[in-house]
PDB file of C-alpha atoms in Angstrom:
ATOM      1  CA  MET P 199     -63.817   9.652  26.474  1.00 89.00           C
ATOM      2  CA  LEU P 200     -65.552   6.333  27.095  1.00 94.00           C
ATOM      3  CA  LEU P 201     -68.683   5.812  29.125  1.00 94.00           C
ATOM      4  CA  ALA P 202     -69.136   2.388  30.454  1.00 96.00           C
ATOM      5  CA  ILE P 203     -72.644   1.320  31.891  1.00 95.00           C
ATOM      6  CA  ASP P 204     -73.530  -1.656  33.966  1.00 96.00           C
ATOM      7  CA  ILE P 205     -77.290  -2.253  33.859  1.00 94.00           C
ATOM      8  CA  GLY P 206     -77.944  -4.506  36.961  1.00 92.00           C
ATOM      9  CA  ASN P 207     -81.148  -5.715  38.445  1.00 90.00           C
ATOM     10  CA  SER P 208     -81.067  -3.111  41.239  1.00 89.00           C
ATOM     11  CA  THR P 209     -78.667  -0.462  40.081  1.00 90.00           C
ATOM     12  CA  ILE P 210     -77.333   1.184  36.814  1.00 90.00           C
ATOM     13  CA  LYS P 211     -73.800   2.099  37.234  1.00 93.00           C
ATOM     14  CA  PHE P 212     -71.968   4.595  35.009  1.00 92.00           C
ATOM     15  CA  GLY P 213     -68.216   5.027  34.662  1.00 94.00           C
ATOM     16  CA  ILE P 214     -66.384   7.599  32.591  1.00 93.00           C
ATOM     17  CA  PHE P 215     -62.854   6.699  31.437  1.00 94.00           C
ATOM     18  CA  SER P 216     -60.054   8.910  30.099  1.00 91.00           C
ATOM     19  CA  GLY P 217     -57.800   6.230  28.581  1.00 92.00           C
ATOM     20  CA  SER P 218     -57.542   3.614  31.316  1.00 94.00           C
ATOM     21  CA  GLU P 219     -58.278   5.867  34.198  1.00 95.00           C
ATOM     22  CA  LEU P 220     -61.805   5.819  35.741  1.00 95.00           C
ATOM     23  CA  ILE P 221     -62.298   9.598  36.357  1.00 91.00           C
ATOM     24  CA  HIS P 222     -65.831   9.621  37.438  1.00 89.00           C
ATOM     25  CA  LYS P 223     -68.686   7.225  38.376  1.00 90.00           C
ATOM     26  CA  PHE P 224     -72.282   7.436  39.556  1.00 87.00           C
ATOM     27  CA  SER P 225     -75.251   5.157  39.869  1.00 88.00           C
ATOM     28  CA  ILE P 226     -79.106   5.267  39.701  1.00 84.00           C
ATOM     29  CA  PRO P 227     -81.643   2.829  40.768  1.00 84.00           C
ATOM     30  CA  THR P 228     -82.894   0.397  38.104  1.00 85.00           C
ATOM     31  CA  VAL P 229     -86.436   1.292  37.249  1.00 79.00           C
ATOM     32  CA  LEU P 230     -88.130  -0.665  34.421  1.00 73.00           C
ATOM     33  CA  ASP P 231     -90.380   2.106  33.161  1.00 72.00           C
ATOM     34  CA  TYR P 232     -87.743   4.864  32.665  1.00 67.00           C
ATOM     35  CA  ASP P 233     -88.045   7.164  29.708  1.00 65.00           C
ATOM     36  CA  PRO P 234     -84.875   8.776  28.226  1.00 61.00           C
ATOM     37  CA  ASP P 235     -85.403  11.990  30.204  1.00 63.00           C
ATOM     38  CA  GLU P 236     -85.745  10.244  33.443  1.00 62.00           C
ATOM     39  CA  LEU P 237     -82.785   7.956  32.751  1.00 59.00           C
ATOM     40  CA  MET P 238     -80.593  10.947  31.787  1.00 58.00           C
ATOM     41  CA  PHE P 239     -81.852  13.184  34.687  1.00 57.00           C
ATOM     42  CA  GLU P 240     -79.580  15.733  36.363  1.00 58.00           C
ATOM     43  CA  ARG P 241     -76.606  13.506  36.977  1.00 60.00           C
ATOM     44  CA  PHE P 242     -76.371  12.514  33.319  1.00 63.00           C
ATOM     45  CA  ARG P 243     -76.871  16.134  32.186  1.00 66.00           C
ATOM     46  CA  TYR P 244     -73.901  16.886  34.437  1.00 66.00           C
ATOM     47  CA  VAL P 245     -71.856  14.377  32.362  1.00 67.00           C
ATOM     48  CA  LYS P 246     -72.784  16.243  29.237  1.00 66.00           C
ATOM     49  CA  GLU P 247     -71.774  19.612  30.758  1.00 70.00           C
ATOM     50  CA  ARG P 248     -68.684  18.548  32.701  1.00 71.00           C
ATOM     51  CA  PHE P 249     -66.839  16.305  30.247  1.00 62.00           C
ATOM     52  CA  ILE P 250     -65.506  17.397  26.891  1.00 64.00           C
ATOM     53  CA  ARG P 251     -67.046  14.650  24.791  1.00 83.00           C
ATOM     54  CA  ILE P 252     -68.205  11.114  25.296  1.00 87.00           C
ATOM     55  CA  ASP P 253     -66.996   9.306  22.113  1.00 90.00           C
ATOM     56  CA  THR P 254     -68.063   5.860  22.925  1.00 93.00           C
ATOM     57  CA  VAL P 255     -70.588   4.123  25.070  1.00 94.00           C
ATOM     58  CA  VAL P 256     -70.240   0.387  25.977  1.00 96.00           C
ATOM     59  CA  ALA P 257     -72.662  -1.497  28.170  1.00 96.00           C
ATOM     60  CA  SER P 258     -73.454  -4.632  29.925  1.00 96.00           C
ATOM     61  CA  SER P 259     -77.091  -5.463  30.710  1.00 94.00           C
ATOM     62  CA  VAL P 260     -79.185  -8.130  32.556  1.00 93.00           C
ATOM     63  CA  VAL P 261     -82.405  -6.100  32.085  1.00 92.00           C
ATOM     64  CA  PRO P 262     -83.263  -6.177  28.350  1.00 91.00           C
ATOM     65  CA  SER P 263     -86.283  -3.953  28.699  1.00 89.00           C
ATOM     66  CA  ILE P 264     -84.054  -1.040  29.525  1.00 87.00           C
ATOM     67  CA  GLU P 265     -81.703  -1.400  26.604  1.00 91.00           C
ATOM     68  CA  PRO P 266     -83.911   0.406  24.049  1.00 88.00           C
ATOM     69  CA  VAL P 267     -84.417   3.315  26.484  1.00 84.00           C
ATOM     70  CA  LEU P 268     -80.803   3.671  27.123  1.00 86.00           C
ATOM     71  CA  THR P 269     -80.077   3.522  23.434  1.00 88.00           C
ATOM     72  CA  GLY P 270     -82.451   6.314  22.844  1.00 85.00           C
ATOM     73  CA  ALA P 271     -81.156   8.436  25.702  1.00 82.00           C
ATOM     74  CA  CYS P 272     -77.507   8.074  24.524  1.00 86.00           C
ATOM     75  CA  LYS P 273     -78.491   9.073  21.020  1.00 86.00           C
ATOM     76  CA  GLU P 274     -80.395  12.018  22.313  1.00 81.00           C
ATOM     77  CA  PHE P 275     -78.100  13.448  24.844  1.00 80.00           C
ATOM     78  CA  LEU P 276     -74.655  12.201  23.683  1.00 84.00           C
ATOM     79  CA  ASN P 277     -75.196  11.548  20.046  1.00 88.00           C
ATOM     80  CA  VAL P 278     -73.641   8.182  20.407  1.00 91.00           C
ATOM     81  CA  THR P 279     -75.151   4.697  19.874  1.00 94.00           C
ATOM     82  CA  PRO P 280     -74.121   2.303  22.702  1.00 94.00           C
ATOM     83  CA  VAL P 281     -72.356  -1.024  22.043  1.00 95.00           C
ATOM     84  CA  PHE P 282     -73.963  -3.782  24.197  1.00 95.00           C
ATOM     85  CA  VAL P 283     -71.602  -6.513  25.112  1.00 94.00           C
ATOM     86  CA  THR P 284     -72.980  -9.969  24.368  1.00 90.00           C
ATOM     87  CA  ASN P 285     -72.104 -13.393  25.654  1.00 84.00           C
ATOM     88  CA  VAL P 286     -70.758 -14.434  22.265  1.00 81.00           C
ATOM     89  CA  VAL P 287     -68.002 -11.786  22.003  1.00 86.00           C
ATOM     90  CA  ASP P 288     -64.503 -13.355  21.761  1.00 88.00           C
ATOM     91  CA  LEU P 289     -62.718 -12.495  25.007  1.00 92.00           C
ATOM     92  CA  GLY P 290     -60.125 -15.229  24.848  1.00 92.00           C
ATOM     93  CA  LEU P 291     -62.049 -17.276  27.364  1.00 94.00           C
ATOM     94  CA  THR P 292     -63.277 -20.865  26.566  1.00 94.00           C
ATOM     95  CA  ILE P 293     -66.984 -20.806  27.822  1.00 94.00           C
ATOM     96  CA  LYS P 294     -67.782 -24.168  29.401  1.00 94.00           C
ATOM     97  CA  TYR P 295     -71.421 -22.987  30.293  1.00 91.00           C
ATOM     98  CA  ASP P 296     -74.270 -25.012  28.660  1.00 89.00           C
ATOM     99  CA  PRO P 297     -75.446 -23.527  26.508  1.00 90.00           C
ATOM    100  CA  PRO P 298     -72.822 -20.670  26.342  1.00 88.00           C
ATOM    101  CA  GLU P 299     -75.347 -18.069  25.355  1.00 88.00           C
ATOM    102  CA  SER P 300     -77.261 -18.431  28.615  1.00 91.00           C
ATOM    103  CA  LEU P 301     -74.407 -16.966  30.665  1.00 94.00           C
ATOM    104  CA  GLY P 302     -75.111 -13.585  31.979  1.00 93.00           C
ATOM    105  CA  THR P 303     -73.022 -10.873  30.398  1.00 94.00           C
ATOM    106  CA  ASP P 304     -72.353  -9.406  33.871  1.00 95.00           C
ATOM    107  CA  ARG P 305     -70.686 -12.657  34.977  1.00 96.00           C
ATOM    108  CA  LEU P 306     -68.731 -12.908  31.764  1.00 96.00           C
ATOM    109  CA  VAL P 307     -67.391  -9.433  31.877  1.00 97.00           C
ATOM    110  CA  SER P 308     -66.480  -9.693  35.588  1.00 97.00           C
ATOM    111  CA  GLY P 309     -64.784 -13.032  34.989  1.00 97.00           C
ATOM    112  CA  PHE P 310     -62.815 -11.576  32.051  1.00 97.00           C
ATOM    113  CA  SER P 311     -61.844  -8.555  34.089  1.00 98.00           C
ATOM    114  CA  ALA P 312     -60.703 -10.524  36.966  1.00 98.00           C
ATOM    115  CA  ALA P 313     -58.535 -12.741  34.861  1.00 98.00           C
ATOM    116  CA  GLU P 314     -57.079  -9.800  32.987  1.00 97.00           C
ATOM    117  CA  THR P 315     -56.435  -7.693  36.071  1.00 97.00           C
ATOM    118  CA  HIS P 316     -55.748 -10.159  38.836  1.00 98.00           C
ATOM    119  CA  GLY P 317     -54.523 -13.217  36.941  1.00 97.00           C
ATOM    120  CA  LYS P 318     -55.730 -16.780  36.495  1.00 97.00           C
ATOM    121  CA  PRO P 319     -56.928 -18.971  37.981  1.00 98.00           C
ATOM    122  CA  VAL P 320     -59.394 -16.863  39.733  1.00 98.00           C
ATOM    123  CA  VAL P 321     -62.774 -17.225  41.607  1.00 98.00           C
ATOM    124  CA  VAL P 322     -64.943 -14.075  41.205  1.00 99.00           C
ATOM    125  CA  CYS P 323     -67.524 -13.469  44.019  1.00 99.00           C
ATOM    126  CA  SER P 324     -70.234 -10.921  43.103  1.00 98.00           C
ATOM    127  CA  PHE P 325     -72.440  -9.889  46.122  1.00 97.00           C
ATOM    128  CA  GLY P 326     -75.472  -8.076  44.504  1.00 95.00           C
ATOM    129  CA  THR P 327     -79.067  -8.679  43.949  1.00 93.00           C
ATOM    130  CA  ALA P 328     -77.983 -12.243  43.408  1.00 96.00           C
ATOM    131  CA  THR P 329     -74.789 -13.631  44.742  1.00 98.00           C
ATOM    132  CA  THR P 330     -72.753 -15.369  41.936  1.00 98.00           C
ATOM    133  CA  ILE P 331     -69.390 -17.227  42.524  1.00 99.00           C
ATOM    134  CA  ASP P 332     -67.622 -18.144  39.182  1.00 98.00           C
ATOM    135  CA  ALA P 333     -64.476 -19.962  38.461  1.00 98.00           C
ATOM    136  CA  ILE P 334     -61.919 -19.183  35.705  1.00 98.00           C
ATOM    137  CA  SER P 335     -59.278 -21.757  35.247  1.00 97.00           C
ATOM    138  CA  SER P 336     -55.544 -21.293  34.686  1.00 96.00           C
ATOM    139  CA  ASN P 337     -56.121 -22.263  31.108  1.00 95.00           C
ATOM    140  CA  GLY P 338     -58.627 -19.408  30.627  1.00 96.00           C
ATOM    141  CA  GLU P 339     -61.756 -21.529  30.804  1.00 96.00           C
ATOM    142  CA  PHE P 340     -64.911 -19.938  32.269  1.00 96.00           C
ATOM    143  CA  LEU P 341     -65.847 -23.182  34.202  1.00 97.00           C
ATOM    144  CA  GLY P 342     -69.285 -21.902  35.556  1.00 96.00           C
ATOM    145  CA  GLY P 343     -70.243 -21.236  39.129  1.00 98.00           C
ATOM    146  CA  VAL P 344     -73.126 -20.886  41.483  1.00 98.00           C
ATOM    147  CA  ILE P 345     -76.084 -18.394  41.764  1.00 98.00           C
ATOM    148  CA  PHE P 346     -78.012 -17.813  44.971  1.00 97.00           C
ATOM    149  CA  PRO P 347     -80.151 -14.940  46.332  1.00 97.00           C
ATOM    150  CA  GLY P 348     -78.192 -11.822  47.624  1.00 96.00           C
ATOM    151  CA  VAL P 349     -78.564 -10.530  51.095  1.00 95.00           C
ATOM    152  CA  GLY P 350     -81.032  -7.809  50.052  1.00 95.00           C
ATOM    153  CA  THR P 351     -83.120 -10.218  48.035  1.00 96.00           C
ATOM    154  CA  MET P 352     -83.216 -12.513  51.007  1.00 96.00           C
ATOM    155  CA  SER P 353     -84.611  -9.812  53.183  1.00 96.00           C
ATOM    156  CA  HIS P 354     -87.193  -8.722  50.579  1.00 95.00           C
ATOM    157  CA  SER P 355     -88.254 -12.348  50.121  1.00 96.00           C
ATOM    158  CA  LEU P 356     -88.915 -12.759  53.838  1.00 95.00           C
ATOM    159  CA  GLN P 357     -91.041  -9.747  53.981  1.00 95.00           C
ATOM    160  CA  LEU P 358     -93.017 -10.696  50.759  1.00 95.00           C
ATOM    161  CA  LYS P 359     -93.582 -14.338  51.642  1.00 95.00           C
ATOM    162  CA  THR P 360     -94.523 -13.906  55.406  1.00 95.00           C
ATOM    163  CA  SER P 361     -97.364 -11.962  57.048  1.00 94.00           C
ATOM    164  CA  LYS P 362     -95.498 -10.588  60.051  1.00 94.00           C
ATOM    165  CA  LEU P 363     -91.681 -10.354  59.234  1.00 95.00           C
ATOM    166  CA  PRO P 364     -90.569  -6.785  58.418  1.00 95.00           C
ATOM    167  CA  LEU P 365     -88.175  -5.760  55.803  1.00 96.00           C
ATOM    168  CA  VAL P 366     -84.845  -5.355  57.317  1.00 96.00           C
ATOM    169  CA  GLN P 367     -81.697  -3.438  55.930  1.00 94.00           C
ATOM    170  CA  ILE P 368     -78.834  -5.910  56.131  1.00 94.00           C
ATOM    171  CA  SER P 369     -75.590  -4.807  57.781  1.00 94.00           C
ATOM    172  CA  LYS P 370     -73.039  -6.463  59.810  1.00 94.00           C
ATOM    173  CA  PRO P 371     -74.446  -7.456  63.158  1.00 94.00           C
ATOM    174  CA  ASP P 372     -72.575  -7.052  66.466  1.00 92.00           C
ATOM    175  CA  ARG P 373     -73.492 -10.615  67.572  1.00 95.00           C
ATOM    176  CA  VAL P 374     -74.996 -13.772  66.273  1.00 96.00           C
ATOM    177  CA  VAL P 375     -77.646 -14.169  68.628  1.00 97.00           C
ATOM    178  CA  GLY P 376     -80.476 -11.707  67.661  1.00 95.00           C
ATOM    179  CA  THR P 377     -82.454 -10.230  70.514  1.00 96.00           C
ATOM    180  CA  SER P 378     -85.408  -8.960  68.410  1.00 96.00           C
ATOM    181  CA  THR P 379     -87.242 -10.023  65.306  1.00 96.00           C
ATOM    182  CA  GLU P 380     -85.208  -7.487  63.260  1.00 97.00           C
ATOM    183  CA  SER P 381     -81.780  -8.260  64.601  1.00 97.00           C
ATOM    184  CA  SER P 382     -82.621 -12.131  64.239  1.00 97.00           C
ATOM    185  CA  ILE P 383     -83.475 -11.544  60.633  1.00 97.00           C
ATOM    186  CA  ARG P 384     -80.293  -9.444  60.193  1.00 97.00           C
ATOM    187  CA  SER P 385     -77.888 -11.990  61.764  1.00 97.00           C
ATOM    188  CA  GLY P 386     -79.553 -14.903  60.011  1.00 97.00           C
ATOM    189  CA  ILE P 387     -79.134 -13.412  56.671  1.00 97.00           C
ATOM    190  CA  PHE P 388     -75.665 -12.025  57.170  1.00 97.00           C
ATOM    191  CA  HIS P 389     -74.096 -14.875  58.868  1.00 97.00           C
ATOM    192  CA  GLY P 390     -76.066 -17.482  56.853  1.00 97.00           C
ATOM    193  CA  HIS P 391     -74.757 -15.749  53.643  1.00 97.00           C
ATOM    194  CA  ILE P 392     -71.116 -15.693  55.094  1.00 98.00           C
ATOM    195  CA  GLY P 393     -71.359 -19.404  55.864  1.00 98.00           C
ATOM    196  CA  ALA P 394     -72.749 -20.264  52.371  1.00 98.00           C
ATOM    197  CA  ALA P 395     -70.143 -18.101  50.657  1.00 98.00           C
ATOM    198  CA  LYS P 396     -67.418 -19.580  52.696  1.00 98.00           C
ATOM    199  CA  TYR P 397     -68.353 -23.233  51.941  1.00 98.00           C
ATOM    200  CA  LEU P 398     -68.980 -22.545  48.274  1.00 98.00           C
ATOM    201  CA  ILE P 399     -65.691 -20.770  47.657  1.00 98.00           C
ATOM    202  CA  LYS P 400     -63.723 -23.547  49.339  1.00 96.00           C
ATOM    203  CA  SER P 401     -65.668 -26.230  47.354  1.00 97.00           C
ATOM    204  CA  ILE P 402     -65.210 -24.358  44.132  1.00 97.00           C
ATOM    205  CA  ALA P 403     -61.455 -24.021  44.669  1.00 96.00           C
ATOM    206  CA  ALA P 404     -61.206 -27.765  45.555  1.00 95.00           C
ATOM    207  CA  GLU P 405     -63.032 -28.671  42.247  1.00 96.00           C
ATOM    208  CA  MET P 406     -60.682 -26.586  40.274  1.00 94.00           C
ATOM    209  CA  LYS P 407     -57.698 -28.383  41.643  1.00 85.00           C
ATOM    210  CA  ASP P 408     -55.875 -25.003  41.464  1.00 86.00           C
ATOM    211  CA  GLU P 409     -55.057 -22.345  43.960  1.00 92.00           C
ATOM    212  CA  PRO P 410     -57.140 -19.510  42.555  1.00 97.00           C
ATOM    213  CA  LYS P 411     -57.177 -15.897  43.761  1.00 97.00           C
ATOM    214  CA  ILE P 412     -60.366 -14.930  45.284  1.00 98.00           C
ATOM    215  CA  VAL P 413     -61.871 -11.719  44.157  1.00 99.00           C
ATOM    216  CA  ALA P 414     -64.938  -9.929  45.347  1.00 98.00           C
ATOM    217  CA  THR P 415     -67.155  -7.305  43.770  1.00 98.00           C
ATOM    218  CA  GLY P 416     -70.662  -5.960  43.968  1.00 95.00           C
ATOM    219  CA  GLY P 417     -72.689  -3.699  46.327  1.00 93.00           C
ATOM    220  CA  TYR P 418     -72.183  -5.961  49.422  1.00 96.00           C
ATOM    221  CA  ALA P 419     -68.602  -7.003  48.568  1.00 97.00           C
ATOM    222  CA  LYS P 420     -66.907  -4.910  51.368  1.00 96.00           C
ATOM    223  CA  MET P 421     -69.362  -6.012  54.075  1.00 96.00           C
ATOM    224  CA  MET P 422     -68.985  -9.703  53.128  1.00 97.00           C
ATOM    225  CA  ALA P 423     -65.243  -9.530  52.743  1.00 97.00           C
ATOM    226  CA  SER P 424     -65.007  -8.226  56.284  1.00 95.00           C
ATOM    227  CA  GLU P 425     -65.958 -11.717  57.470  1.00 96.00           C
ATOM    228  CA  LEU P 426     -64.521 -13.842  54.790  1.00 97.00           C
ATOM    229  CA  ALA P 427     -60.853 -14.094  55.208  1.00 96.00           C
ATOM    230  CA  VAL P 428     -60.584 -16.173  52.064  1.00 97.00           C
ATOM    231  CA  ILE P 429     -61.282 -13.076  49.855  1.00 98.00           C
ATOM    232  CA  GLU P 430     -57.915 -11.533  48.784  1.00 98.00           C
ATOM    233  CA  ILE P 431     -59.192  -8.673  46.675  1.00 98.00           C
ATOM    234  CA  VAL P 432     -62.192  -6.346  46.836  1.00 98.00           C
ATOM    235  CA  ASP P 433     -62.464  -4.771  43.309  1.00 98.00           C
ATOM    236  CA  GLU P 434     -65.558  -2.506  43.293  1.00 95.00           C
ATOM    237  CA  ASN P 435     -65.023  -1.404  39.652  1.00 97.00           C
ATOM    238  CA  LEU P 436     -64.330  -4.833  38.245  1.00 98.00           C
ATOM    239  CA  LEU P 437     -67.321  -4.775  35.811  1.00 98.00           C
ATOM    240  CA  LEU P 438     -66.679  -1.096  34.703  1.00 98.00           C
ATOM    241  CA  ASN P 439     -63.053  -1.775  34.036  1.00 98.00           C
ATOM    242  CA  GLY P 440     -64.013  -5.011  32.239  1.00 98.00           C
ATOM    243  CA  LEU P 441     -66.178  -3.028  29.855  1.00 97.00           C
ATOM    244  CA  ARG P 442     -63.297  -0.597  29.200  1.00 97.00           C
ATOM    245  CA  MET P 443     -60.917  -3.471  28.459  1.00 97.00           C
ATOM    246  CA  ILE P 444     -63.355  -5.123  26.168  1.00 96.00           C
ATOM    247  CA  HIS P 445     -63.885  -1.885  24.241  1.00 94.00           C
ATOM    248  CA  GLU P 446     -60.005  -1.746  23.840  1.00 92.00           C
ATOM    249  CA  ARG P 447     -60.076  -5.327  22.654  1.00 88.00           C
ATOM    250  CA  ILE P 448     -62.797  -5.092  20.007  1.00 81.00           C
ATOM    251  CA  VAL P 449     -62.007  -1.540  18.634  1.00 69.00           C
TER     252      VAL P 449
END
């Protein structure tokens, strides 16, 4: 069996594949000072006990400090050395980013996965700690994209950078006009994000001179897609499936 791991800024996601089927997944918060025992706490021990054998571990990471800890934990608990996907692996995409090695592996893997699963051209909207919107052309070129703070990051930034504004959990508000400080923040962040994403998706598609499919992924994808009619597909497992396909490609 294959274990795919997506190490993000806020969450570490684990997916277990039997062939091409995702049979189990779970996640834990990203904590920079994990040690191997904490990283592989009860949920990961469950993996060892429940599944016959993890033969391979493939990972994507945007948090380099966790990579040695994960490597040690995989060796200790699974007797497997993880393979980390880099942004120089040949995925059949022409990287137009400058320089190419500065492209985050999460964006590369998601773009590859969207192109393989949903076809080209495609625009990939990832709503997480950061919101990224990336373009892959009909010729298989990773053209680049945009990066801006995710809804949770916006909320945390307001609380950190002001003396009186509270931290607000962002959800879809019932109305635009807020009637309290909390509801005003919630509405501003939610509807502001919707407006920004709508404009950027439209502008990116226009620059591509194509009619791309619009795919959303990430922790806030369903919430955002509920107000973004332009989004055609919500694929919650886009990156995990991309790691599986990359493993199949390079083995």
